[in-house]
PDB file of C-alpha atoms and ligand atoms in Angstrom:
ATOM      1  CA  UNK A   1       0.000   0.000   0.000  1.00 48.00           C
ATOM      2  CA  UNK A   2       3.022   2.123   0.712  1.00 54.00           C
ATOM      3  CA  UNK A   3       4.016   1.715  -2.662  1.00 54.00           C
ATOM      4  CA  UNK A   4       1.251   3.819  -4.740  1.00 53.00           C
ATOM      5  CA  UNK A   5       1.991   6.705  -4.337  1.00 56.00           C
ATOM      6  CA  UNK A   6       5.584   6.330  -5.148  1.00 54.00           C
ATOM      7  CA  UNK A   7       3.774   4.420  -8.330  1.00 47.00           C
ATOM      8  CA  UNK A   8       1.514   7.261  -9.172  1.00 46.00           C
ATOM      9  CA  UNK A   9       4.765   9.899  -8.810  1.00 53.00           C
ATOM     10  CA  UNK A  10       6.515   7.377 -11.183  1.00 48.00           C
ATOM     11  CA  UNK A  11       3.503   7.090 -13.646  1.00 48.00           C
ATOM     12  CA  UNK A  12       2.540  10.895 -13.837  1.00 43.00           C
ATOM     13  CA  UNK A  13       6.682  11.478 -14.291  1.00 41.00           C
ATOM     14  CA  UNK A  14       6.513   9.317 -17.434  1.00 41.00           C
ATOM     15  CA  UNK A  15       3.860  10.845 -18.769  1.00 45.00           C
ATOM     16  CA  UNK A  16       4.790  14.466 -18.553  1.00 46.00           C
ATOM     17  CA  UNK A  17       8.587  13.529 -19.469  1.00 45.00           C
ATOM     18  CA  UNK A  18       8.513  13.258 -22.944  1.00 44.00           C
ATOM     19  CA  UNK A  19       7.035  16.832 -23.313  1.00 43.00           C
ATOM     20  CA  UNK A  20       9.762  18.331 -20.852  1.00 45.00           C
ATOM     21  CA  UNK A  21      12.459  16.826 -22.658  1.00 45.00           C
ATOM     22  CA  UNK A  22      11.731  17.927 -26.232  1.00 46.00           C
ATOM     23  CA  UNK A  23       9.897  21.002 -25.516  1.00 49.00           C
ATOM     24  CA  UNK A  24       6.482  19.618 -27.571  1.00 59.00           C
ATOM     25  CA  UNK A  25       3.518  21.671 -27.345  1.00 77.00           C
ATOM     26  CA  UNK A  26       5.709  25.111 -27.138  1.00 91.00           C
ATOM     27  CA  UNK A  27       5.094  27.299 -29.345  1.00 95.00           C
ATOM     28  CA  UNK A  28       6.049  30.831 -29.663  1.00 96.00           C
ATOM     29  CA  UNK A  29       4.751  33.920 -31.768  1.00 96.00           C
ATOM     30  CA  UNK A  30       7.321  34.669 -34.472  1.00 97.00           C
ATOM     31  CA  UNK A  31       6.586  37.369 -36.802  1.00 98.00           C
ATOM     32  CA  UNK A  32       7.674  37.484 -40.428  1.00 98.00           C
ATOM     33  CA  UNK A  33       8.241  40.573 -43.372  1.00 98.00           C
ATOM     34  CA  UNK A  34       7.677  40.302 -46.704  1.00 98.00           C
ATOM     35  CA  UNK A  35       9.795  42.915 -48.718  1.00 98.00           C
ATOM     36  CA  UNK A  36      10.549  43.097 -52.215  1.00 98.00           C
ATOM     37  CA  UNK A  37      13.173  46.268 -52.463  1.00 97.00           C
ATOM     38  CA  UNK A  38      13.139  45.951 -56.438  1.00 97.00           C
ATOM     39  CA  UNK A  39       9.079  47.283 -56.642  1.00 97.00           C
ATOM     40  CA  UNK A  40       7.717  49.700 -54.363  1.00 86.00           C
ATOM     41  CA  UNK A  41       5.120  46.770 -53.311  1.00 93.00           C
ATOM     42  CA  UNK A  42       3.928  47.521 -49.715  1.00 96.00           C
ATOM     43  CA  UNK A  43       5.856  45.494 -46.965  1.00 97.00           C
ATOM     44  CA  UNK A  44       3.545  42.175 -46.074  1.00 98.00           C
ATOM     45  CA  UNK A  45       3.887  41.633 -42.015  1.00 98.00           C
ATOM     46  CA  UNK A  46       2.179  37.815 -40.642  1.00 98.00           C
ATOM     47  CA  UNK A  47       2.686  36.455 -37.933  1.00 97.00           C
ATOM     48  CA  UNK A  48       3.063  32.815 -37.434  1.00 97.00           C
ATOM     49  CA  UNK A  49       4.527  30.002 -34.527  1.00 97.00           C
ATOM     50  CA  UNK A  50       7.760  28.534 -34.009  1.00 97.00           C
ATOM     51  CA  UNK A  51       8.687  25.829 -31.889  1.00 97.00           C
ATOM     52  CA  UNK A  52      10.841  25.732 -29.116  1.00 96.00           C
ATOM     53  CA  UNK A  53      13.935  25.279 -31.072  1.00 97.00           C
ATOM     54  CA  UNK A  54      12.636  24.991 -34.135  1.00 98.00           C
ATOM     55  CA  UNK A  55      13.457  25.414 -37.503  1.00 98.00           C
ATOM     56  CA  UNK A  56      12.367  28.957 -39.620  1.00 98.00           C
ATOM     57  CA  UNK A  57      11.421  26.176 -42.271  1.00 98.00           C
ATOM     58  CA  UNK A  58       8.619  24.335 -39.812  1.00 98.00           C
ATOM     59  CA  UNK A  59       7.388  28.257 -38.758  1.00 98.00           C
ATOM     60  CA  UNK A  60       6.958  29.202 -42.820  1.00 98.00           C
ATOM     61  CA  UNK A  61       5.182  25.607 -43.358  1.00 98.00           C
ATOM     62  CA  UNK A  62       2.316  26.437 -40.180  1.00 98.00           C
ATOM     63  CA  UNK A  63       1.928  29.743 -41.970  1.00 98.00           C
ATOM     64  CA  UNK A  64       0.971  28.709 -45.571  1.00 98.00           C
ATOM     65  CA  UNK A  65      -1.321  26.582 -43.768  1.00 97.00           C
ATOM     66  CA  UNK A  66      -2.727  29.503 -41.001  1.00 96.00           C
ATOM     67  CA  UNK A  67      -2.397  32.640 -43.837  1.00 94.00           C
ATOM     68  CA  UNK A  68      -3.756  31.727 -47.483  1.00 91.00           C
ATOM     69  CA  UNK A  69      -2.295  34.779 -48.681  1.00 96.00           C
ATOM     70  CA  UNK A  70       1.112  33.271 -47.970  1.00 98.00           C
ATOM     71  CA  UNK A  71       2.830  31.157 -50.352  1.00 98.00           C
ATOM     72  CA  UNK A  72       6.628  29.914 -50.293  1.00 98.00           C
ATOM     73  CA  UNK A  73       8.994  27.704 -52.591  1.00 98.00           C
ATOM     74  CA  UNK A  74      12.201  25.906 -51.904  1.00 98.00           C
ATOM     75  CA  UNK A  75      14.533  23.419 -53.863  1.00 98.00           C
ATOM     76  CA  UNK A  76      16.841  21.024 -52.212  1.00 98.00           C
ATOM     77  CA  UNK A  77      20.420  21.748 -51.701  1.00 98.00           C
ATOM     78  CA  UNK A  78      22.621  18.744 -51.007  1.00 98.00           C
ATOM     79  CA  UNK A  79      24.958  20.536 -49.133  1.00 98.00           C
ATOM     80  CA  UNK A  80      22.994  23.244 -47.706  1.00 98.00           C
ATOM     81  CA  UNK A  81      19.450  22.014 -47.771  1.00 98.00           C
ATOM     82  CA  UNK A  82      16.292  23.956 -48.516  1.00 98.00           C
ATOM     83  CA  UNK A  83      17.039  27.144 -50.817  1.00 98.00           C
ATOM     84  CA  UNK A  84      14.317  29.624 -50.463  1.00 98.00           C
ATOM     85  CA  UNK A  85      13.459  29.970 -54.250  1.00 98.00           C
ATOM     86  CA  UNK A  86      10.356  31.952 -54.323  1.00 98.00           C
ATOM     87  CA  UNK A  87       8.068  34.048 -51.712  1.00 98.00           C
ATOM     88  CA  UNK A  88       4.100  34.876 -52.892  1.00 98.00           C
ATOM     89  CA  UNK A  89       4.580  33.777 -56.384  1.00 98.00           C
ATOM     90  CA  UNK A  90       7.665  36.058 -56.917  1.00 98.00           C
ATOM     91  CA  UNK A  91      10.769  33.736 -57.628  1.00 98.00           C
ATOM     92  CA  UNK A  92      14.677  34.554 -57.342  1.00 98.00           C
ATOM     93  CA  UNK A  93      16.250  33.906 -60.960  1.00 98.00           C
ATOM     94  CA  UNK A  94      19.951  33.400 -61.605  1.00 98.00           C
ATOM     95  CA  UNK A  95      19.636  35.551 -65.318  1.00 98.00           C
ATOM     96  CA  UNK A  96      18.668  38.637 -63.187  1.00 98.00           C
ATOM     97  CA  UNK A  97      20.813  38.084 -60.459  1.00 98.00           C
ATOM     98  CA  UNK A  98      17.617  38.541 -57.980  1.00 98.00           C
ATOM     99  CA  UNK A  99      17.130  36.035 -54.995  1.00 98.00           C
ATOM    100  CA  UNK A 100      15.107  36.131 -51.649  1.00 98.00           C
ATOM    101  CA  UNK A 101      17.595  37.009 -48.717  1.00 98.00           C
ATOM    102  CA  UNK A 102      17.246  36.341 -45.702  1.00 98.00           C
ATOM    103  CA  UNK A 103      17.610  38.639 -42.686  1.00 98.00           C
ATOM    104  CA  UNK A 104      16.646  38.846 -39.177  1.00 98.00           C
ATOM    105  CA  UNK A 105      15.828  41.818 -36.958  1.00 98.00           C
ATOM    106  CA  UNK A 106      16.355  41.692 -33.518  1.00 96.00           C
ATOM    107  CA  UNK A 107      14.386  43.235 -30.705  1.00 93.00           C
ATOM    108  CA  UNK A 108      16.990  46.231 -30.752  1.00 95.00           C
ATOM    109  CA  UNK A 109      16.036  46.557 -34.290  1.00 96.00           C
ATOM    110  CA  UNK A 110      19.437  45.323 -35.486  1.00 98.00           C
ATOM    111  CA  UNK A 111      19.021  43.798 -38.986  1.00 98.00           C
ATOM    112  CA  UNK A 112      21.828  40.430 -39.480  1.00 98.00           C
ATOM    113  CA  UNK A 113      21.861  38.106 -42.356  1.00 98.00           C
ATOM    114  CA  UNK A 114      22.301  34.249 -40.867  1.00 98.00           C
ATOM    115  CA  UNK A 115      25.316  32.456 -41.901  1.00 98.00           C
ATOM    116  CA  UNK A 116      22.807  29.172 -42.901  1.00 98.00           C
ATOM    117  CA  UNK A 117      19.196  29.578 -44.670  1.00 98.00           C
ATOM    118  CA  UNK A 118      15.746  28.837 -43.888  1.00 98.00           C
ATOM    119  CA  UNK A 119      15.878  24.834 -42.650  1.00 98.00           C
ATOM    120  CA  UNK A 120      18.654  25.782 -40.353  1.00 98.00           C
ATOM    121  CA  UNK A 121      18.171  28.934 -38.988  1.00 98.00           C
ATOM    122  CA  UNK A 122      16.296  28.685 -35.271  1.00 98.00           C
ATOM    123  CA  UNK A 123      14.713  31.735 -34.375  1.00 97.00           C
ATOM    124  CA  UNK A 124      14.810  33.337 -31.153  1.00 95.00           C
ATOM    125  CA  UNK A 125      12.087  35.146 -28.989  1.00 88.00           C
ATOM    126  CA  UNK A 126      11.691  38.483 -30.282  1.00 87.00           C
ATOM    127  CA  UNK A 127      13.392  38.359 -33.253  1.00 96.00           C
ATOM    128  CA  UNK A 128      11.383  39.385 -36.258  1.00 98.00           C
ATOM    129  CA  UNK A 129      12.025  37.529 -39.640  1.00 98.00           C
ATOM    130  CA  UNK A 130      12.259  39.370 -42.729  1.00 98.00           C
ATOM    131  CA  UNK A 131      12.538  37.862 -46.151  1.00 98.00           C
ATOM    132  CA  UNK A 132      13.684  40.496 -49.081  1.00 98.00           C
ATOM    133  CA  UNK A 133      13.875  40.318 -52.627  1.00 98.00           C
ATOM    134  CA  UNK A 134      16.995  41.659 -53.953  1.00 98.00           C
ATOM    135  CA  UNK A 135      19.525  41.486 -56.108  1.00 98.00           C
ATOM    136  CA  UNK A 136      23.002  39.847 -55.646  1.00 98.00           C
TER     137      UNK A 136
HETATM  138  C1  B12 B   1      27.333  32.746 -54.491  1.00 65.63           C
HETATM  139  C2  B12 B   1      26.624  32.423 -53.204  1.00 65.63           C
HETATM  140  C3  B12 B   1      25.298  32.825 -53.068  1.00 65.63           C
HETATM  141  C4  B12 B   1      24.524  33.443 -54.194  1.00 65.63           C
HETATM  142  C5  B12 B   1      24.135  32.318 -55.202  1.00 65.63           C
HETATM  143  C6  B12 B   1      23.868  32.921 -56.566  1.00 65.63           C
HETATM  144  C7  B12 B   1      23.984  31.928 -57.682  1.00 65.63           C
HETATM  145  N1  B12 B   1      22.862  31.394 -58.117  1.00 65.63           N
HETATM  146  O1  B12 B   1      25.065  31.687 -58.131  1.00 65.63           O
HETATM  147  C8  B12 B   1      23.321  34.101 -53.457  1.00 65.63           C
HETATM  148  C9  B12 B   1      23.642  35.589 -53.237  1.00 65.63           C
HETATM  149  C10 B12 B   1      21.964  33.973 -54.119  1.00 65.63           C
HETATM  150  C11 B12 B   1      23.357  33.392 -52.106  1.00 65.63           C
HETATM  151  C12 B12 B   1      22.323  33.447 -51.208  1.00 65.63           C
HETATM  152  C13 B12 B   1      22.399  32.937 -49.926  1.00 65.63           C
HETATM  153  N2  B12 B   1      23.433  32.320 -49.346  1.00 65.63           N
HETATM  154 CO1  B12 B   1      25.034  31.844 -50.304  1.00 65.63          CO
HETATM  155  N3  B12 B   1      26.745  31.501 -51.002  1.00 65.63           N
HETATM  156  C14 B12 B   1      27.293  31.741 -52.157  1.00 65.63           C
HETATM  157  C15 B12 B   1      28.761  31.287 -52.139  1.00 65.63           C
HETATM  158  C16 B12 B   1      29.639  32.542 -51.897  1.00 65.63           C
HETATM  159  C17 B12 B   1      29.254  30.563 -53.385  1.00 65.63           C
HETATM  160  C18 B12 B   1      28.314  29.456 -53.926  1.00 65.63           C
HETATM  161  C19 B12 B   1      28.829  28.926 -55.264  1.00 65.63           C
HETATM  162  O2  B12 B   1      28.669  29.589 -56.264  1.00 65.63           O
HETATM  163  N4  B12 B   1      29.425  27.749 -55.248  1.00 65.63           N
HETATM  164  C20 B12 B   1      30.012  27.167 -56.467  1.00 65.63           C
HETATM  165  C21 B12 B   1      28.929  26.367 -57.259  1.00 65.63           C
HETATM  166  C22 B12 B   1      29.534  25.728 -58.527  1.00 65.63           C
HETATM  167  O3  B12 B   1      28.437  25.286 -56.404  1.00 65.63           O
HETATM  168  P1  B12 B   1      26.876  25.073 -56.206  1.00 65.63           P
HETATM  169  O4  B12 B   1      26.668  24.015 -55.163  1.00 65.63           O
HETATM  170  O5  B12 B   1      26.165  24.897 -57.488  1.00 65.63           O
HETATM  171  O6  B12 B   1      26.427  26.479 -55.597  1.00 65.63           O
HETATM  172  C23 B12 B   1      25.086  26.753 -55.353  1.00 65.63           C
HETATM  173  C24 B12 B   1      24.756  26.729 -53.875  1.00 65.63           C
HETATM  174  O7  B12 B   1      25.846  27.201 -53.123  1.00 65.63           O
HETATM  175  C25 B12 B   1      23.561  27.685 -53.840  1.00 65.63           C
HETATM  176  N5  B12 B   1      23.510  28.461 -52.616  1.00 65.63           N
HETATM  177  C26 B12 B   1      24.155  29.600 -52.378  1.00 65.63           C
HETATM  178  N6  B12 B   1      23.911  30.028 -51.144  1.00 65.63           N
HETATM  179  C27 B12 B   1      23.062  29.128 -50.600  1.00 65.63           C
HETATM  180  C28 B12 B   1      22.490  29.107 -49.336  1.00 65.63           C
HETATM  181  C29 B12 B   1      21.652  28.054 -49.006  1.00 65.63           C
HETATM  182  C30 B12 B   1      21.056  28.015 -47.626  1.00 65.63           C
HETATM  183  C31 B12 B   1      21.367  27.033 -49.963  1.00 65.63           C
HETATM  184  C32 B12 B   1      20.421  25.929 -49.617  1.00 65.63           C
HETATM  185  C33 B12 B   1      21.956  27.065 -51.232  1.00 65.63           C
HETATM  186  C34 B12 B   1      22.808  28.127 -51.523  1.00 65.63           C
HETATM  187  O8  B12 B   1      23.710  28.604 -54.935  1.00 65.63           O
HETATM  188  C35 B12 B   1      24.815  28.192 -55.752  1.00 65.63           C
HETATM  189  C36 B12 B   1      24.430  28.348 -57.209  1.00 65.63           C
HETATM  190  O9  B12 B   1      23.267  27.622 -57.490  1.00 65.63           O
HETATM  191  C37 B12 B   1      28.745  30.331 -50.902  1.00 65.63           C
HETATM  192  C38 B12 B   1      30.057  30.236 -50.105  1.00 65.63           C
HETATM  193  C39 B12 B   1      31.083  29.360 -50.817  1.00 65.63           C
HETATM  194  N7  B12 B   1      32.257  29.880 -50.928  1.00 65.63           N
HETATM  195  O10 B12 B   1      30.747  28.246 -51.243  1.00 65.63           O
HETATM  196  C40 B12 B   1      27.622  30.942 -50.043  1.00 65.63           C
HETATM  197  C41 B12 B   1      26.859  30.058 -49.090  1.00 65.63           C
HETATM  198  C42 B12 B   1      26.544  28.741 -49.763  1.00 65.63           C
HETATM  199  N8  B12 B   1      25.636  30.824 -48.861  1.00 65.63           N
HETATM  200  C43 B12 B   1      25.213  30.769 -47.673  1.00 65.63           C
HETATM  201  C44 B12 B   1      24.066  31.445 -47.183  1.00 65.63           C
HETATM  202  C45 B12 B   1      23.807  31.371 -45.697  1.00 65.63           C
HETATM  203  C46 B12 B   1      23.193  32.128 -48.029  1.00 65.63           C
HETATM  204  C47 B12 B   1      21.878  32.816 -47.636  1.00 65.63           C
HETATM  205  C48 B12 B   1      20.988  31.983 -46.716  1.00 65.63           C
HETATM  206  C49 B12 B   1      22.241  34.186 -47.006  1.00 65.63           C
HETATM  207  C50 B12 B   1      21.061  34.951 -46.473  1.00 65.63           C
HETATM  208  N9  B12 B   1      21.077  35.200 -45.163  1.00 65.63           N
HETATM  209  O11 B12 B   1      20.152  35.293 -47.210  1.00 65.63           O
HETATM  210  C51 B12 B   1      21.231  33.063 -49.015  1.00 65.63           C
HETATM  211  C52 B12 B   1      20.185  32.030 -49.471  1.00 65.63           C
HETATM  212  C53 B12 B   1      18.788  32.477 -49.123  1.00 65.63           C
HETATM  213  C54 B12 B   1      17.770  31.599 -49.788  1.00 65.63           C
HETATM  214  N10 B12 B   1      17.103  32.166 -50.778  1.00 65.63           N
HETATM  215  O12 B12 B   1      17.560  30.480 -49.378  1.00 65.63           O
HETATM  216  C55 B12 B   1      26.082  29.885 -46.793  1.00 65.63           C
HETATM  217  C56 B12 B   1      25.401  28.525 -46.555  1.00 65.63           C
HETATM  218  C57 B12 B   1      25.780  27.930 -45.218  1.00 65.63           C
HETATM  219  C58 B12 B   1      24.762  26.976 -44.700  1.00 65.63           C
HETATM  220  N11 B12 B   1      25.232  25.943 -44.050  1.00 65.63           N
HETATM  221  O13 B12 B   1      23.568  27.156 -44.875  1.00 65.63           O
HETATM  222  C59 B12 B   1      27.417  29.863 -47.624  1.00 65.63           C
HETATM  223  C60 B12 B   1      28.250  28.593 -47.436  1.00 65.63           C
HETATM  224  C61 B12 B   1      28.247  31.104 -47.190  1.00 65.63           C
HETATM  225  C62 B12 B   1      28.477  31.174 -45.712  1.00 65.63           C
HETATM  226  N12 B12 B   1      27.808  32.088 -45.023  1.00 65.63           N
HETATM  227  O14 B12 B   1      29.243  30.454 -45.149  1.00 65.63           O
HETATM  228  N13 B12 B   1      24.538  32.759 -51.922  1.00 65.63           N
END
């Protein structure tokens, strides 16, 4: 009898362990810019989820299916993975010399380009995404 609720401890333990240890179920606000600098197009703002470590990819994927005005495009990079190639219909095109860079603004308003691209870049709290068309 002295035993349950040592059991009980134990059982409730396992079930909330897998959720501690890889942070399922956590999901933070991440907000992401749309900004083509070769048109005067208005900025697009969204705002979508990331999870708790998670990839900028995953984030982008929940919000073509939360926004249906959003719409992205990526090829497959054997070294480097997913190459962002196009951003609401508008794709990058080596003859032009345009792409879609990506940059990140930070909650000082400090705008960085990451050293990787969009399925291994892990955004932090408060840290707003933008994605620009420009040229290289
Ligand atoms: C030129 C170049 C570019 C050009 C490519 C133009 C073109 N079509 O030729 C442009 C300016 C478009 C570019 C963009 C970016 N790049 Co770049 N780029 C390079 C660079 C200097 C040379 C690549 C090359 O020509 N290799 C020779 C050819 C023969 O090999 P290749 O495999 O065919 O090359 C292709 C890939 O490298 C691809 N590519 C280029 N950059 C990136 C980035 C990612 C994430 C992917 C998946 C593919 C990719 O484009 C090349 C041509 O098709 C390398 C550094 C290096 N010295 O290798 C960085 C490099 C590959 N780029 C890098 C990065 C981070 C980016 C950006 C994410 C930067 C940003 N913050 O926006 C963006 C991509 C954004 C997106 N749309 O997904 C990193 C990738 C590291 C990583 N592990 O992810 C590298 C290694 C530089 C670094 N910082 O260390 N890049």
């Amino acid at each position: 009898m002295a035993m349950m609720p040592v059991l009980l401890s134990a059982a409730i333990l396992l079930l909330l362990l897998p959720g501690t240890l890889t942070g399922s179920g956590t999901l933070s606000p991440l907000d992401v810019v749309v900004e083509n600098s070769l048109t005067d197009a208005p900025l697009l703002n969204y705002t979508t989820h990331v999870a708790y470590r998670g990839i900028l990819l995953g984030a982008l994927k929940r919000l073509v299916d939360s926004n249906a005005s959003f719409n992205f495009t990526y090829t497959e990079n054997l070294n480097y993975g997913p190459y962002l190639e196009s951003v609401n219909d508008v794709a990058g095109n080596d003859e032009e010399h345009t792409y879609w860079q990506l940059l990140v603004q930070s909650a000082d308003g400090k705008i960085t380009a990451p050293d990787v691209g969009i399925g291994c870049y892990i955004p932090s709290a408060n840290e707003k995404i933008i994605l620009k068309f420009t040229k290289w």
